[in-house]
mmCIF file of C-alpha atoms and ligand atoms in Angstrom:
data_model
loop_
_atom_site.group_PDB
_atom_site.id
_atom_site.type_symbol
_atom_site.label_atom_id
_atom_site.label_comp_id
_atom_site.label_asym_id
_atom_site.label_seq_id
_atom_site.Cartn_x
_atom_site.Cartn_y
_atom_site.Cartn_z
ATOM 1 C CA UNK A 179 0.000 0.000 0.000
ATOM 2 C CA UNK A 180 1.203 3.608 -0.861
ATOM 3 C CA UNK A 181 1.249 6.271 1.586
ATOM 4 C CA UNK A 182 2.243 10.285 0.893
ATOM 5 C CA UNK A 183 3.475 11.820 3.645
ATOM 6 C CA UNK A 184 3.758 15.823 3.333
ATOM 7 C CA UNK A 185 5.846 17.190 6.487
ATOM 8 C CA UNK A 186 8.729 20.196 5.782
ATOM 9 C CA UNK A 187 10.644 19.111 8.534
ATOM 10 C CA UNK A 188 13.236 17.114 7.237
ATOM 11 C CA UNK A 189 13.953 14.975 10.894
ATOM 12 C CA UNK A 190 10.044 13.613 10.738
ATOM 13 C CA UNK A 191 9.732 13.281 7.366
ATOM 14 C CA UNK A 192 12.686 11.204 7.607
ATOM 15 C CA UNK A 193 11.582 9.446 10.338
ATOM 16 C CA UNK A 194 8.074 8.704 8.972
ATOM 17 C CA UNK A 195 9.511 7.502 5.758
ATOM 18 C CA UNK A 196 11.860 5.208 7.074
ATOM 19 C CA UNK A 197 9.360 3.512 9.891
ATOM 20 C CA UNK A 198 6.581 3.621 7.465
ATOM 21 C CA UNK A 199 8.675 1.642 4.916
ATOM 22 C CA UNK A 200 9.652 -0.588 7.331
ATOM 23 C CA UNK A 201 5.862 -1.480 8.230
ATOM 24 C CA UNK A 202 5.633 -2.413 4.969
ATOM 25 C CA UNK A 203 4.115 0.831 3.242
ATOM 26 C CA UNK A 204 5.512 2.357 -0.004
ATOM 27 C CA UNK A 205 6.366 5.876 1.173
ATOM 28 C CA UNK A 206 6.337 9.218 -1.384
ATOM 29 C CA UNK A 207 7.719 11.803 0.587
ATOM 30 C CA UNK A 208 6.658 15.838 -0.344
ATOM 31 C CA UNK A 209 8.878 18.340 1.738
ATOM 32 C CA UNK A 210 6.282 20.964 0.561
ATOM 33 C CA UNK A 211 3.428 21.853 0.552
ATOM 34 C CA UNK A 212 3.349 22.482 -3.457
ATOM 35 C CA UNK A 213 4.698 19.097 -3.593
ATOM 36 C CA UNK A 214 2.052 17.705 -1.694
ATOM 37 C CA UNK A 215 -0.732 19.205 -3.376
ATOM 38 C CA UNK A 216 0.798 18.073 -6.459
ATOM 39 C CA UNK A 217 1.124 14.793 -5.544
ATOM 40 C CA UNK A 218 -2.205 14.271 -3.329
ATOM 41 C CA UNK A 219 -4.195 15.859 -6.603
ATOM 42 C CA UNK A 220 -2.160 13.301 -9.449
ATOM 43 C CA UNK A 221 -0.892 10.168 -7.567
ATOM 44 C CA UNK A 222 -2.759 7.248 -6.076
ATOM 45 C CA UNK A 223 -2.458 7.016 -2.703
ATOM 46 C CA UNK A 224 -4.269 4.735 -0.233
ATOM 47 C CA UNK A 225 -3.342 7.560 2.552
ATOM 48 C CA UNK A 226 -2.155 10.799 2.936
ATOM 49 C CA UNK A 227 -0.238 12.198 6.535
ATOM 50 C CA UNK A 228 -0.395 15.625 6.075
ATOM 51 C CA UNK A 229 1.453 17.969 8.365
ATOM 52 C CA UNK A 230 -0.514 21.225 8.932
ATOM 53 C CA UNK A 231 2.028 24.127 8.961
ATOM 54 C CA UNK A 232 3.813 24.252 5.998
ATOM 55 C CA UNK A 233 5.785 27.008 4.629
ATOM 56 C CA UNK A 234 3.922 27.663 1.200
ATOM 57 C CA UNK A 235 0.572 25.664 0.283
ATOM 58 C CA UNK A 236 -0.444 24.944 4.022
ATOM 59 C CA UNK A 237 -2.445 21.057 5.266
ATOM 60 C CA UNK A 238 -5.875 23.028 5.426
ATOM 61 C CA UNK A 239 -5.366 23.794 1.472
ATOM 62 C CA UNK A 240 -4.037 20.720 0.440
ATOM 63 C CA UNK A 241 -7.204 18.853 2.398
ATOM 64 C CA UNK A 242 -9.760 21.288 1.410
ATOM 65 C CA UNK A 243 -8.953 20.950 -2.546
ATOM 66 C CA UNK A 244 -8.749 17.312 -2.037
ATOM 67 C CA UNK A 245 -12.204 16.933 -1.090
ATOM 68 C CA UNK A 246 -13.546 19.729 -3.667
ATOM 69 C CA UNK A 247 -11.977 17.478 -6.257
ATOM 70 C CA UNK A 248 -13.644 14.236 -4.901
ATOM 71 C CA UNK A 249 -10.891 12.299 -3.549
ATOM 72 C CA UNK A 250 -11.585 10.410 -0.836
ATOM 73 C CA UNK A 251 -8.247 9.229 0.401
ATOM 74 C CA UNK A 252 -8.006 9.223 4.006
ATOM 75 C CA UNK A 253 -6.243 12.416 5.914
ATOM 76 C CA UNK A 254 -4.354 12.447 8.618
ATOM 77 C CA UNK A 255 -3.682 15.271 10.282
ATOM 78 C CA UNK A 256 -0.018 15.668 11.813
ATOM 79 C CA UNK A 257 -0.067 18.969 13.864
ATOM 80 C CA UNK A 258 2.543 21.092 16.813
ATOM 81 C CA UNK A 259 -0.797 22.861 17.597
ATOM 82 C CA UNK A 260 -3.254 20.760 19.557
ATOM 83 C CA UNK A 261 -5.961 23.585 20.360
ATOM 84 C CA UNK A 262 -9.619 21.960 19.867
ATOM 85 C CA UNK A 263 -10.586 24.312 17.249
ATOM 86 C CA UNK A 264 -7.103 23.373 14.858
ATOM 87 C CA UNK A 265 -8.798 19.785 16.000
ATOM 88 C CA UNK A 266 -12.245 20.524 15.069
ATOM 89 C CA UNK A 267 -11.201 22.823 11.698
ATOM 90 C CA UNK A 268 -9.426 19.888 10.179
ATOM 91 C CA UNK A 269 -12.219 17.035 10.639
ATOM 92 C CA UNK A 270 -14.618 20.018 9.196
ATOM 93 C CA UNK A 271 -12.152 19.986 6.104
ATOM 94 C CA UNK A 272 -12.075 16.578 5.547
ATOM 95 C CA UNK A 273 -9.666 15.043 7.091
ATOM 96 C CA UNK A 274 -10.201 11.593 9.090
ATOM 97 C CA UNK A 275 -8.192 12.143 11.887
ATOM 98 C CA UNK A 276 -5.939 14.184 14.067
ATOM 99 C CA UNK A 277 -2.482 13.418 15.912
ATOM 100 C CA UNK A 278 -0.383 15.863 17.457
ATOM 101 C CA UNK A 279 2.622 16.403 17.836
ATOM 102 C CA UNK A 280 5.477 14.709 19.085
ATOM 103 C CA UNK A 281 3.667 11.325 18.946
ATOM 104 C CA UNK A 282 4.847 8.186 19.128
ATOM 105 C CA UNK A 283 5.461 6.131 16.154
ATOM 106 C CA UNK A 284 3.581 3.191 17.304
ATOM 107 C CA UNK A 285 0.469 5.455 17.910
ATOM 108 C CA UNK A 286 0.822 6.887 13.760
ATOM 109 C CA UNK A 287 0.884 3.238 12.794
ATOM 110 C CA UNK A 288 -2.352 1.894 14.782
ATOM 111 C CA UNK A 289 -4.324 5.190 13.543
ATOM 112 C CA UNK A 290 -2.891 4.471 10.125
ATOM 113 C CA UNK A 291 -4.054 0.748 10.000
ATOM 114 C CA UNK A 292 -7.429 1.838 11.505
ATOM 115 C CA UNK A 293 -7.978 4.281 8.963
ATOM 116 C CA UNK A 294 -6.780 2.174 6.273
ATOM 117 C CA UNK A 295 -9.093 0.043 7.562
ATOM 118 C CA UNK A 296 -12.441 1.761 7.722
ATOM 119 C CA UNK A 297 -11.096 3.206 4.173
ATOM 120 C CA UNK A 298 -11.715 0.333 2.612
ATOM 121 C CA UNK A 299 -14.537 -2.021 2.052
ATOM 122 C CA UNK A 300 -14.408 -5.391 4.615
ATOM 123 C CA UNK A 301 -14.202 -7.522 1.806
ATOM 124 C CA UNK A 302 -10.714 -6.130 0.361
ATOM 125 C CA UNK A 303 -9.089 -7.370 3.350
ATOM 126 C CA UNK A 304 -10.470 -10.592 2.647
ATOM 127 C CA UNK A 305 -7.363 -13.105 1.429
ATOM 128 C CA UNK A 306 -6.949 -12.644 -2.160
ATOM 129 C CA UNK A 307 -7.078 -16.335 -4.364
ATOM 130 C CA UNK A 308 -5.898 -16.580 -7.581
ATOM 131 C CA UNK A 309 -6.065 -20.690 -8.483
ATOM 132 C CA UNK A 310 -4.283 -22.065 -5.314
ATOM 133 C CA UNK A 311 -2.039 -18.899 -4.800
ATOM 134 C CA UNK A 312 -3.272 -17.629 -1.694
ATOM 135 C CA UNK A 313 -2.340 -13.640 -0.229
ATOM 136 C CA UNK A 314 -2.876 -12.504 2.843
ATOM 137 C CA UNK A 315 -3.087 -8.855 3.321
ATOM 138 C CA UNK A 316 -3.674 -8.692 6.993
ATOM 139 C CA UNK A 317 -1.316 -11.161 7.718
ATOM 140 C CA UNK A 318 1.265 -10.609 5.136
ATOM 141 C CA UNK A 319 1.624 -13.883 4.185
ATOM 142 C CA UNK A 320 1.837 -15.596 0.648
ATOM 143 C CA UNK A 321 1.115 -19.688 -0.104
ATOM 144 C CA UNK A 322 1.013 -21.433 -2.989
ATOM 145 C CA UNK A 323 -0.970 -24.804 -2.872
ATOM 146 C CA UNK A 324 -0.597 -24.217 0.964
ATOM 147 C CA UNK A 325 2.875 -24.075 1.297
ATOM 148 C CA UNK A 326 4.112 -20.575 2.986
ATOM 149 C CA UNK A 327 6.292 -18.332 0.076
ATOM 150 C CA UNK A 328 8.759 -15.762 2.073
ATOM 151 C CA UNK A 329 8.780 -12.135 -0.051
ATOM 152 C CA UNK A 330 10.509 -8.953 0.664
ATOM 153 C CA UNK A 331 8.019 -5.951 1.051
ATOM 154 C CA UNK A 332 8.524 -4.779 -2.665
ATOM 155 C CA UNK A 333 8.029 -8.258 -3.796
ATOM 156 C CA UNK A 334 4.892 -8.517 -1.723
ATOM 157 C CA UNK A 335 3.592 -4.950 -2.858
ATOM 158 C CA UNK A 336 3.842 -6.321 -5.927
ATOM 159 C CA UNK A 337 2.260 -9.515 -5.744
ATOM 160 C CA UNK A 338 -0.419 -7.400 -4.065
ATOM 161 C CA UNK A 339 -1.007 -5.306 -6.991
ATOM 162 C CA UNK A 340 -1.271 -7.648 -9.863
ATOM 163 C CA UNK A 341 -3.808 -9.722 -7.852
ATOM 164 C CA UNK A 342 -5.846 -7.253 -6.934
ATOM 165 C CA UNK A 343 -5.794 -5.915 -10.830
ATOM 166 C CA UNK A 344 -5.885 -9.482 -12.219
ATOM 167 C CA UNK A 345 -6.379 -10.026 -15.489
ATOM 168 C CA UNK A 346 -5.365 -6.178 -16.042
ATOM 169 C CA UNK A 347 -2.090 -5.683 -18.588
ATOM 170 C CA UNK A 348 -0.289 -3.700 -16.074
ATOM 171 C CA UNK A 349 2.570 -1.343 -17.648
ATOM 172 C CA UNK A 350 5.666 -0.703 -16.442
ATOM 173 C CA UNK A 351 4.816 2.695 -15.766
ATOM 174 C CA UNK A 352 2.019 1.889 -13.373
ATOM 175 C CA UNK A 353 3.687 -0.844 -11.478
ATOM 176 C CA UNK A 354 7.019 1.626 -11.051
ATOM 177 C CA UNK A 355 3.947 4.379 -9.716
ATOM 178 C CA UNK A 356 2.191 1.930 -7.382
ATOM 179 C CA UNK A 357 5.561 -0.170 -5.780
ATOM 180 C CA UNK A 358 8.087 2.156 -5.879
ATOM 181 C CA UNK A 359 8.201 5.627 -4.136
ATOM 182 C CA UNK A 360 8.350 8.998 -6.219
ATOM 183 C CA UNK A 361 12.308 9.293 -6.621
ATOM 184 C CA UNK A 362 11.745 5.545 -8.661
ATOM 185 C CA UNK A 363 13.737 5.869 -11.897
ATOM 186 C CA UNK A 364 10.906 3.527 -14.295
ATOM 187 C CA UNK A 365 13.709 3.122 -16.889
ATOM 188 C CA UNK A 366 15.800 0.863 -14.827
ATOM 189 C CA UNK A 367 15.018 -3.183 -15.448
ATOM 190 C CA UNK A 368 14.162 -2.982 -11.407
ATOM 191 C CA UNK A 369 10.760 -4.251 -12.804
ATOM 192 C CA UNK A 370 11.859 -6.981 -14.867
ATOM 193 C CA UNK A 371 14.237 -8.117 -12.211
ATOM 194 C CA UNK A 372 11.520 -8.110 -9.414
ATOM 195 C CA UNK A 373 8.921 -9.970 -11.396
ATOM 196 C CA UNK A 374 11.555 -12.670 -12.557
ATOM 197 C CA UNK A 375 11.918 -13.244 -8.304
ATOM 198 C CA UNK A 376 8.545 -13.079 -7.962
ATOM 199 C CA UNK A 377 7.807 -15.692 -10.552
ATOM 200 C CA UNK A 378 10.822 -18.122 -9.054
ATOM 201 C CA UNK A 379 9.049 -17.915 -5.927
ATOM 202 C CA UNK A 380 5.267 -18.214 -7.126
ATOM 203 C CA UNK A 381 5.476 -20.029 -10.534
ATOM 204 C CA UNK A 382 8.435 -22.034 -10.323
ATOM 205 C CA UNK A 383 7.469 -26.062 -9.830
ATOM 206 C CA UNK A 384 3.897 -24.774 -9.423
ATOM 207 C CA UNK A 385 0.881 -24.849 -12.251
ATOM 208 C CA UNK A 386 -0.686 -23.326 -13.828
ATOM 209 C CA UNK A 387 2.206 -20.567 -14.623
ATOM 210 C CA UNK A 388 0.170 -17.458 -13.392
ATOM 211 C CA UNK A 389 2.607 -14.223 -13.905
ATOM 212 C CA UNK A 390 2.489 -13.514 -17.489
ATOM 213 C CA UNK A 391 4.455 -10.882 -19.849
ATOM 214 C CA UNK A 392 2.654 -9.178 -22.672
ATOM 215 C CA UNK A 393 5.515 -7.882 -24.585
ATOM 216 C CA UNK A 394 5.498 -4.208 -25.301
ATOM 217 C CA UNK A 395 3.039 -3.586 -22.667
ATOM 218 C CA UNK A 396 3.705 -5.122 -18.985
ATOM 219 C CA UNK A 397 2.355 -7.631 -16.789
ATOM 220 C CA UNK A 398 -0.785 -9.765 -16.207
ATOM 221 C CA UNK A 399 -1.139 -11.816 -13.368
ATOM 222 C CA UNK A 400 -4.161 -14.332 -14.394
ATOM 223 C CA UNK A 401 -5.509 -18.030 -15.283
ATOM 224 C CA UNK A 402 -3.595 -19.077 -18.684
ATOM 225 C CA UNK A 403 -6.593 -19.493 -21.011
ATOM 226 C CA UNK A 404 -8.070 -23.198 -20.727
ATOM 227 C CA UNK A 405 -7.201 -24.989 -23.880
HETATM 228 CA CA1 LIG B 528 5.639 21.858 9.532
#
């Protein structure tokens, strides 16, 4: 799952990053608040943290043209000021929830598994099946005809995606967007190389073959037609 986190101050940004990639999240980092807004209005996220005081486009902004546009992505609110009307202004924006700061990390990542939680409908928590490839998202576990498959956290990001878009030619371009963090330079065979480990680990001595490259165009992860 992809998270943007907008904070100027380089020690929590850093900080967020780094634990939130650790727990597993893909992390795009803005150090402003342009760059958020840019990033909140064009990229996919499945959450935004969103620090409040920022030195150009400020976390009211970026929240408030988030919702006028329709985006629904959950907000949370990282703020120094903890007055109940800074409280009360952001959930009256739009944003899901509030945390001030200095906070402790383990308190960001329960809030940001709850909202991730309520974000999303019950049954997309539910394992994903594709044949008898099995992925559990709560869990974070992977079997193939019940036997337990160890991934790294990119690997398993990835796995993620192309069963939750199977059947879907994925490009290059969209897996890069989706996996990898902002700074991701697409043109590198990162890709290639992480699917090839991804298929040694989930297609290897297993069928049907399930990972499946449409040249020119990407990657499909789906049932081989019958026949
Ligand atoms: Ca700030």
């Amino acid at each position: 799952m992809k998270l943007l986190v907008v904070e100027d101050e380089a020690k929590t940004g850093e900080y967020l990053r780094q634990g939130l990639s650790e727990a597993g999240f893909v992390v795009d980092w803005a150090r402003d608040g342009l760059d958020g807004h840019h990033l909140a209005m064009t990229v996919e996220h499945d959450l935004i943290i969103l620090d409040v005081m920022l030195p150009d486009v400020d976390g009211w902004r970026i929240v408030r043209a988030l919702r006028e546009a329709g985006k629904t992505t959950p907000v949370l609110f990282l703020s120094a000021r903890a007055t109940v009307e800074d409280r009360v202004k952001g959930l009256e924006l739009g944003a899901d929830d509030y945390l001030v700061k200095p906070f402790a990390f383990t308190e960001l990542l329960a809030r940001v598994h709850t909202l991730l939680r309520r974000g999303r409908a019950t049954a997309s928590l539910e394992p994903l099946q594709v044949a008898d490839l099995v992925l559990d998202v709560v869990r974070r576990r992977v079997s193939r005809g019940g036997q337990r498959i160890a991934l790294t956290s990119k690997e398993f990001a990835l796995l993620e995606l192309l069963m939750r878009r199977r059947g879907e030619v994925l490009p290059r371009s969209l897996i890069a967007s989706q996996v990898w963090d902002m700074n991701f330079d697409s043109d590198t065979n990162v890709i290639d190389v992480a699917i090839r480990r991804l298929r040694a680990k989930v297609d290897d001595g297993h069928a049907p073959k399930l990972i499946q490259t449409v040249r020119g165009m990407g990657y499909v992860l789906e049932l081989p037609d019958a026949g």
